[in-house]
């Protein structure tokens, strides 16, 4: 995919910085709630519009994890997502088997632009809570 250049915007920079400095894969509403305290003129519509532009310019990832809310990720390096079926948290798993990716690309007659792998299960925190109960 080709990167698309977009004009600088202070609000977009705030949104991008907020997203890149967190690891909870927030929704647009979560980012809005986080920023509106210090930036009361920021609207939810502006957050959505800028998130869409950041996705189109490949500066962030849009995550559709099957739930009602779209989440966003400031980490655009290749990685796997783990989704806890109990609490709904999304975790990054950084280790990727590049040999497996190369093998997939070589076996396919298609041109693969990206690979999105999602693991689901019960996170370590929820497992501890279940054992304690």
Coordinates of C-alpha atoms in Angstrom, one line a residue:
X1 CA 0.0 0.0 0.0
X2 CA 1.2 3.5 -0.8
X3 CA 1.4 6.1 1.9
X4 CA -0.8 9.1 1.4
X5 CA 0.5 12.5 2.4
X6 CA -1.9 14.7 4.5
X7 CA -1.6 18.3 5.6
X8 CA -0.4 18.9 9.1
X9 CA -3.1 19.5 11.7
X10 CA -2.5 20.2 15.4
X11 CA -5.6 18.2 16.3
X12 CA -4.5 15.2 14.2
X13 CA -1.0 15.4 15.8
X14 CA -2.7 15.3 19.2
X15 CA -4.8 12.3 18.2
X16 CA -1.8 10.4 16.7
X17 CA 0.4 11.1 19.7
X18 CA -2.3 9.9 22.1
X19 CA -2.8 6.7 20.1
X20 CA 0.9 6.0 19.8
X21 CA 1.5 6.5 23.5
X22 CA -1.0 3.8 24.6
X23 CA -1.3 0.1 24.2
X24 CA -5.0 -0.4 25.0
X25 CA -6.3 -0.3 21.4
X26 CA -8.9 2.4 22.1
X27 CA -12.1 3.3 20.3
X28 CA -12.6 6.8 18.9
X29 CA -14.7 7.7 21.9
X30 CA -11.9 6.6 24.3
X31 CA -9.4 8.9 22.5
X32 CA -12.0 11.7 22.6
X33 CA -12.6 11.3 26.3
X34 CA -8.9 11.3 27.0
X35 CA -8.1 14.4 25.0
X36 CA -11.2 16.6 25.7
X37 CA -10.1 17.5 29.2
X38 CA -7.1 19.4 28.0
X39 CA -8.6 20.4 24.6
X40 CA -12.3 21.3 25.2
X41 CA -12.8 22.6 21.6
X42 CA -12.0 19.1 20.2
X43 CA -15.2 17.4 18.9
X44 CA -15.9 13.7 18.6
X45 CA -16.5 14.2 14.8
X46 CA -13.0 15.7 14.5
X47 CA -11.5 12.6 16.2
X48 CA -13.4 10.3 13.8
X49 CA -12.4 12.3 10.8
X50 CA -8.7 12.5 11.8
X51 CA -8.6 8.8 12.7
X52 CA -9.9 8.0 9.2
X53 CA -7.3 10.2 7.6
X54 CA -4.5 8.6 9.7
X55 CA -5.7 5.2 8.6
X56 CA -5.8 6.2 5.0
X57 CA -2.2 7.5 5.2
X58 CA -1.1 4.2 6.9
X59 CA 0.0 6.0 10.1
X60 CA -2.3 3.9 12.3
X61 CA -4.3 0.7 12.0
X62 CA -8.0 0.3 12.1
X63 CA -8.9 -2.9 14.0
X64 CA -12.3 -4.6 13.4
X65 CA -12.3 -7.3 16.0
X66 CA -15.9 -8.4 15.3
X67 CA -17.5 -6.4 18.1
X68 CA -19.7 -3.3 17.8
X69 CA -16.8 -0.8 18.2
X70 CA -13.9 -0.3 15.9
X71 CA -10.6 0.0 17.7
X72 CA -7.3 1.7 16.6
X73 CA -3.7 0.8 17.0
X74 CA -0.7 3.2 16.8
X75 CA 1.7 0.4 16.3
X76 CA 1.9 -0.1 12.5
X77 CA 4.8 -2.6 12.6
X78 CA 3.7 -6.2 11.7
X79 CA 2.4 -7.9 14.8
X80 CA -0.3 -10.3 16.0
X81 CA -3.3 -9.3 18.2
X82 CA -4.6 -11.5 21.0
X83 CA -8.2 -10.8 22.1
X84 CA -9.4 -12.0 25.5
X85 CA -12.8 -13.6 25.2
X86 CA -13.5 -12.8 28.8
X87 CA -12.6 -9.2 29.4
X88 CA -12.3 -8.0 25.8
X89 CA -8.8 -6.5 26.1
X90 CA -6.6 -6.6 23.0
X91 CA -2.9 -7.4 23.5
X92 CA -0.1 -7.0 21.0
X93 CA 2.1 -10.1 20.3
X94 CA 5.3 -8.8 18.7
X95 CA 7.0 -12.0 17.8
X96 CA 6.2 -13.0 14.2
X97 CA 7.6 -16.0 12.4
X98 CA 8.8 -14.4 9.2
X99 CA 9.5 -17.8 7.7
X100 CA 5.8 -18.6 7.9
X101 CA 4.9 -15.3 6.3
X102 CA 7.3 -15.9 3.4
X103 CA 5.9 -19.4 3.0
X104 CA 2.3 -18.0 2.8
X105 CA 3.4 -15.4 0.2
X106 CA 5.2 -18.0 -1.9
X107 CA 2.3 -20.5 -1.8
X108 CA -0.3 -18.0 -2.9
X109 CA -0.9 -16.9 -6.5
X110 CA -2.2 -13.6 -5.1
X111 CA -0.2 -10.6 -4.2
X112 CA -0.5 -10.3 -0.4
X113 CA -0.3 -6.6 0.8
X114 CA -0.8 -7.4 4.5
X115 CA -1.4 -10.2 6.9
X116 CA -3.7 -9.8 9.9
X117 CA -3.6 -12.5 12.5
X118 CA -5.9 -12.5 15.4
X119 CA -5.7 -15.0 18.3
X120 CA -8.6 -15.4 20.8
X121 CA -8.7 -17.0 24.2
X122 CA -8.4 -16.0 27.9
X123 CA -5.8 -13.6 28.9
X124 CA -3.4 -14.2 31.8
X125 CA -5.1 -11.7 34.1
X126 CA -8.5 -13.4 33.6
X127 CA -7.0 -16.8 34.1
X128 CA -5.6 -15.7 37.4
X129 CA -9.0 -14.3 38.5
X130 CA -10.7 -17.5 37.5
X131 CA -8.2 -19.6 39.5
X132 CA -8.6 -17.3 42.5
X133 CA -12.4 -17.6 42.5

